[in-house]
PDB file of C-alpha atoms and ligand atoms in Angstrom:
ATOM      1  CA  MET A   1     126.556   0.224   7.192  1.00  0.00           C
ATOM      2  CA  PRO A   2     125.243  -2.570  10.098  1.00  0.00           C
ATOM      3  CA  ASP A   3     122.873   0.142  11.031  1.00  0.00           C
ATOM      4  CA  CYS A   4     122.130   1.436   7.755  1.00  0.00           C
ATOM      5  CA  ILE A   5     118.285   0.681   6.679  1.00  0.00           C
ATOM      6  CA  PHE A   6     118.963   0.867   2.841  1.00  0.00           C
ATOM      7  CA  CYS A   7     122.029  -1.387   3.150  1.00  0.00           C
ATOM      8  CA  LYS A   8     119.807  -3.787   5.109  1.00  0.00           C
ATOM      9  CA  ILE A   9     117.405  -3.763   2.223  1.00  0.00           C
ATOM     10  CA  ILE A  10     120.030  -4.404  -0.313  1.00  0.00           C
ATOM     11  CA  ALA A  11     121.116  -7.485   1.546  1.00  0.00           C
ATOM     12  CA  GLN A  12     117.524  -8.490   1.869  1.00  0.00           C
ATOM     13  CA  THR A  13     118.222  -8.677   5.796  1.00  0.00           C
ATOM     14  CA  ILE A  14     115.030  -6.059   5.843  1.00  0.00           C
ATOM     15  CA  PRO A  15     112.698  -7.979   2.774  1.00  0.00           C
ATOM     16  CA  SER A  16     112.026  -5.511   0.111  1.00  0.00           C
ATOM     17  CA  PRO A  17     111.254  -6.528  -3.423  1.00  0.00           C
ATOM     18  CA  LEU A  18     113.872  -5.350  -5.783  1.00  0.00           C
ATOM     19  CA  ILE A  19     112.330  -3.577  -8.742  1.00  0.00           C
ATOM     20  CA  TYR A  20     115.955  -3.804 -10.606  1.00  0.00           C
ATOM     21  CA  GLU A  21     119.190  -4.526  -9.820  1.00  0.00           C
ATOM     22  CA  ASP A  22     122.813  -4.456 -11.642  1.00  0.00           C
ATOM     23  CA  GLU A  23     126.076  -4.584 -10.084  1.00  0.00           C
ATOM     24  CA  LYS A  24     126.043  -0.970  -8.905  1.00  0.00           C
ATOM     25  CA  CYS A  25     122.474  -0.317  -7.600  1.00  0.00           C
ATOM     26  CA  VAL A  26     119.338  -1.532  -6.584  1.00  0.00           C
ATOM     27  CA  ALA A  27     115.482  -0.250  -7.162  1.00  0.00           C
ATOM     28  CA  PHE A  28     112.655  -0.465  -5.044  1.00  0.00           C
ATOM     29  CA  ALA A  29     109.442   0.940  -3.852  1.00  0.00           C
ATOM     30  CA  ASP A  30     109.398   3.993  -1.483  1.00  0.00           C
ATOM     31  CA  ILE A  31     107.522   3.114   1.620  1.00  0.00           C
ATOM     32  CA  HIS A  32     105.399   6.520   1.408  1.00  0.00           C
ATOM     33  CA  PRO A  33     104.958   6.830  -1.893  1.00  0.00           C
ATOM     34  CA  LYS A  34     104.264  10.598  -2.886  1.00  0.00           C
ATOM     35  CA  ASP A  35     102.653   9.569  -6.685  1.00  0.00           C
ATOM     36  CA  LYS A  36     101.458   6.638  -8.157  1.00  0.00           C
ATOM     37  CA  THR A  37     105.075   5.747  -8.850  1.00  0.00           C
ATOM     38  CA  HIS A  38     107.610   6.613  -6.132  1.00  0.00           C
ATOM     39  CA  LEU A  39     110.816   4.317  -6.698  1.00  0.00           C
ATOM     40  CA  LEU A  40     114.524   4.726  -4.539  1.00  0.00           C
ATOM     41  CA  ILE A  41     117.546   3.997  -6.848  1.00  0.00           C
ATOM     42  CA  VAL A  42     119.988   3.247  -4.051  1.00  0.00           C
ATOM     43  CA  PRO A  43     123.774   2.403  -4.979  1.00  0.00           C
ATOM     44  CA  ARG A  44     124.777  -0.789  -3.612  1.00  0.00           C
ATOM     45  CA  GLU A  45     128.156   1.046  -2.219  1.00  0.00           C
ATOM     46  CA  HIS A  46     127.255   3.064   1.661  1.00  0.00           C
ATOM     47  CA  ILE A  47     127.917   6.797   0.803  1.00  0.00           C
ATOM     48  CA  PRO A  48     125.912   8.969   3.179  1.00  0.00           C
ATOM     49  CA  THR A  49     125.433  11.926   0.300  1.00  0.00           C
ATOM     50  CA  VAL A  50     125.736  13.365  -2.287  1.00  0.00           C
ATOM     51  CA  ALA A  51     127.681  16.033  -0.693  1.00  0.00           C
ATOM     52  CA  ASP A  52     129.792  13.183   0.576  1.00  0.00           C
ATOM     53  CA  ALA A  53     130.683  11.284  -2.930  1.00  0.00           C
ATOM     54  CA  ASN A  54     133.684  12.193  -4.440  1.00  0.00           C
ATOM     55  CA  GLY A  55     135.212  12.442  -7.959  1.00  0.00           C
ATOM     56  CA  GLU A  56     135.663   8.952  -8.207  1.00  0.00           C
ATOM     57  CA  GLN A  57     132.003   8.158  -7.861  1.00  0.00           C
ATOM     58  CA  GLU A  58     130.793  10.384 -10.049  1.00  0.00           C
ATOM     59  CA  PRO A  59     130.096   7.833 -12.913  1.00  0.00           C
ATOM     60  CA  LEU A  60     127.969   6.127 -10.211  1.00  0.00           C
ATOM     61  CA  LEU A  61     125.785   8.929  -9.447  1.00  0.00           C
ATOM     62  CA  GLY A  62     125.755   9.151 -13.173  1.00  0.00           C
ATOM     63  CA  HIS A  63     124.663   5.588 -13.487  1.00  0.00           C
ATOM     64  CA  LEU A  64     121.920   6.470 -11.043  1.00  0.00           C
ATOM     65  CA  ILE A  65     120.308   8.973 -13.021  1.00  0.00           C
ATOM     66  CA  THR A  66     120.382   7.016 -16.262  1.00  0.00           C
ATOM     67  CA  THR A  67     118.948   3.915 -14.444  1.00  0.00           C
ATOM     68  CA  GLY A  68     116.426   6.353 -13.183  1.00  0.00           C
ATOM     69  CA  LYS A  69     115.578   7.309 -16.735  1.00  0.00           C
ATOM     70  CA  LYS A  70     115.739   3.877 -18.014  1.00  0.00           C
ATOM     71  CA  LEU A  71     113.138   2.457 -14.960  1.00  0.00           C
ATOM     72  CA  ALA A  72     111.027   5.568 -16.095  1.00  0.00           C
ATOM     73  CA  GLN A  73     110.698   4.235 -19.949  1.00  0.00           C
ATOM     74  CA  MET A  74     110.157   0.816 -18.579  1.00  0.00           C
ATOM     75  CA  LEU A  75     106.927   2.065 -16.377  1.00  0.00           C
ATOM     76  CA  ASN A  76     106.434   4.630 -19.429  1.00  0.00           C
ATOM     77  CA  LEU A  77     106.117   7.456 -17.377  1.00  0.00           C
ATOM     78  CA  SER A  78     106.141  10.537 -19.779  1.00  0.00           C
ATOM     79  CA  GLY A  79     107.171  13.209 -17.147  1.00  0.00           C
ATOM     80  CA  TYR A  80     108.744  12.564 -13.966  1.00  0.00           C
ATOM     81  CA  LYS A  81     111.021  13.614 -11.168  1.00  0.00           C
ATOM     82  CA  LEU A  82     114.511  12.609 -10.374  1.00  0.00           C
ATOM     83  CA  GLN A  83     115.544  13.849  -7.021  1.00  0.00           C
ATOM     84  CA  PHE A  84     118.290  13.860  -4.428  1.00  0.00           C
ATOM     85  CA  ASN A  85     117.724  15.184  -1.133  1.00  0.00           C
ATOM     86  CA  VAL A  86     120.895  16.572   0.272  1.00  0.00           C
ATOM     87  CA  GLY A  87     121.684  16.594   4.289  1.00  0.00           C
ATOM     88  CA  LYS A  88     119.197  17.345   7.132  1.00  0.00           C
ATOM     89  CA  GLU A  89     118.150  20.817   6.036  1.00  0.00           C
ATOM     90  CA  GLY A  90     117.924  19.223   2.373  1.00  0.00           C
ATOM     91  CA  GLY A  91     114.986  17.113   3.222  1.00  0.00           C
ATOM     92  CA  GLN A  92     117.199  13.858   3.838  1.00  0.00           C
ATOM     93  CA  GLU A  93     115.881  11.391   6.210  1.00  0.00           C
ATOM     94  CA  VAL A  94     117.858   8.218   4.994  1.00  0.00           C
ATOM     95  CA  PHE A  95     121.745   8.473   5.105  1.00  0.00           C
ATOM     96  CA  HIS A  96     122.570   6.234   2.181  1.00  0.00           C
ATOM     97  CA  ILE A  97     122.361   8.060  -1.338  1.00  0.00           C
ATOM     98  CA  HIS A  98     119.114   7.644  -3.051  1.00  0.00           C
ATOM     99  CA  LEU A  99     117.618   9.210  -5.854  1.00  0.00           C
ATOM    100  CA  HIS A 100     114.029   9.270  -6.221  1.00  0.00           C
ATOM    101  CA  LEU A 101     111.941   8.529  -8.856  1.00  0.00           C
ATOM    102  CA  ILE A 102     108.529  10.119  -8.752  1.00  0.00           C
ATOM    103  CA  GLY A 103     105.696  10.351 -11.433  1.00  0.00           C
ATOM    104  CA  HIS A 104     102.773   8.557 -12.566  1.00  0.00           C
TER     105      HIS A 104
HETATM  106  P1  LIG B 201     114.834  11.083   2.043  1.00  0.00           P
HETATM  107  O1  LIG B 201     113.997  11.985   2.758  1.00  0.00           O
HETATM  108  O2  LIG B 201     115.824  10.761   2.595  1.00  0.00           O
HETATM  109  O3  LIG B 201     115.540  11.235   0.182  1.00  0.00           O
HETATM  110  O4  LIG B 201     114.431   9.921   1.455  1.00  0.00           O
HETATM  111  C1  LIG B 201     113.873   8.926   2.492  1.00  0.00           C
HETATM  112  C2  LIG B 201     112.703   7.787   1.613  1.00  0.00           C
HETATM  113  O5  LIG B 201     112.878   6.655   1.920  1.00  0.00           O
HETATM  114  C3  LIG B 201     111.594   8.547   2.316  1.00  0.00           C
HETATM  115  O6  LIG B 201     110.681   9.145   1.202  1.00  0.00           O
HETATM  116  C4  LIG B 201     110.995   7.190   3.126  1.00  0.00           C
HETATM  117  O7  LIG B 201     109.602   7.329   2.679  1.00  0.00           O
HETATM  118  C5  LIG B 201     111.799   6.139   2.512  1.00  0.00           C
HETATM  119  N1  LIG B 201     111.973   5.022   3.698  1.00  0.00           N
HETATM  120  C6  LIG B 201     112.341   5.315   4.353  1.00  0.00           C
HETATM  121  N2  LIG B 201     112.494   3.545   5.275  1.00  0.00           N
HETATM  122  C7  LIG B 201     111.859   3.255   4.034  1.00  0.00           C
HETATM  123  C8  LIG B 201     111.923   1.416   4.193  1.00  0.00           C
HETATM  124  O8  LIG B 201     112.102   0.797   5.468  1.00  0.00           O
HETATM  125  N3  LIG B 201     111.755   1.040   3.553  1.00  0.00           N
HETATM  126  C9  LIG B 201     111.509   2.027   2.064  1.00  0.00           C
HETATM  127  N4  LIG B 201     110.885   1.020   1.233  1.00  0.00           N
HETATM  128  N5  LIG B 201     111.432   3.464   2.200  1.00  0.00           N
HETATM  129  C10 LIG B 201     111.647   3.845   3.090  1.00  0.00           C
HETATM  130 ZN1  LIG B 202     123.893   1.832   3.636  1.00  0.00          ZN
END
């Protein structure tokens, strides 16, 4: 999506160091961290919100969660939050699905 900031980060037309990447998703630091660790785990596929995801995309959503778990283990986080904000009223500001990994 040409106007999507996360698509631009994935394509690295906006440079942002990727902490993790695989064939389905990437992870990078949130620009306004809410805790010592605050990463965004973002699918390469542009889907605006969790509410827009269809059945075929269910494994992709699961992949984001297990990637969050792996990154948390890699970073030695003993406890953490994995959070999707869904829709404007749900606090979502960037309309490309992303999973927040927040912890310390
Ligand atoms: P949302 O509120 O949509 O769930 O979360 C969007 C997150 O993206 C926010 O926590 C915000 O700080 C982060 N963010 C917005 N623009 C950028 C950016 O250009 N780069 C990075 N790394 N994070 C961003
Ligand atoms: Zn996008």
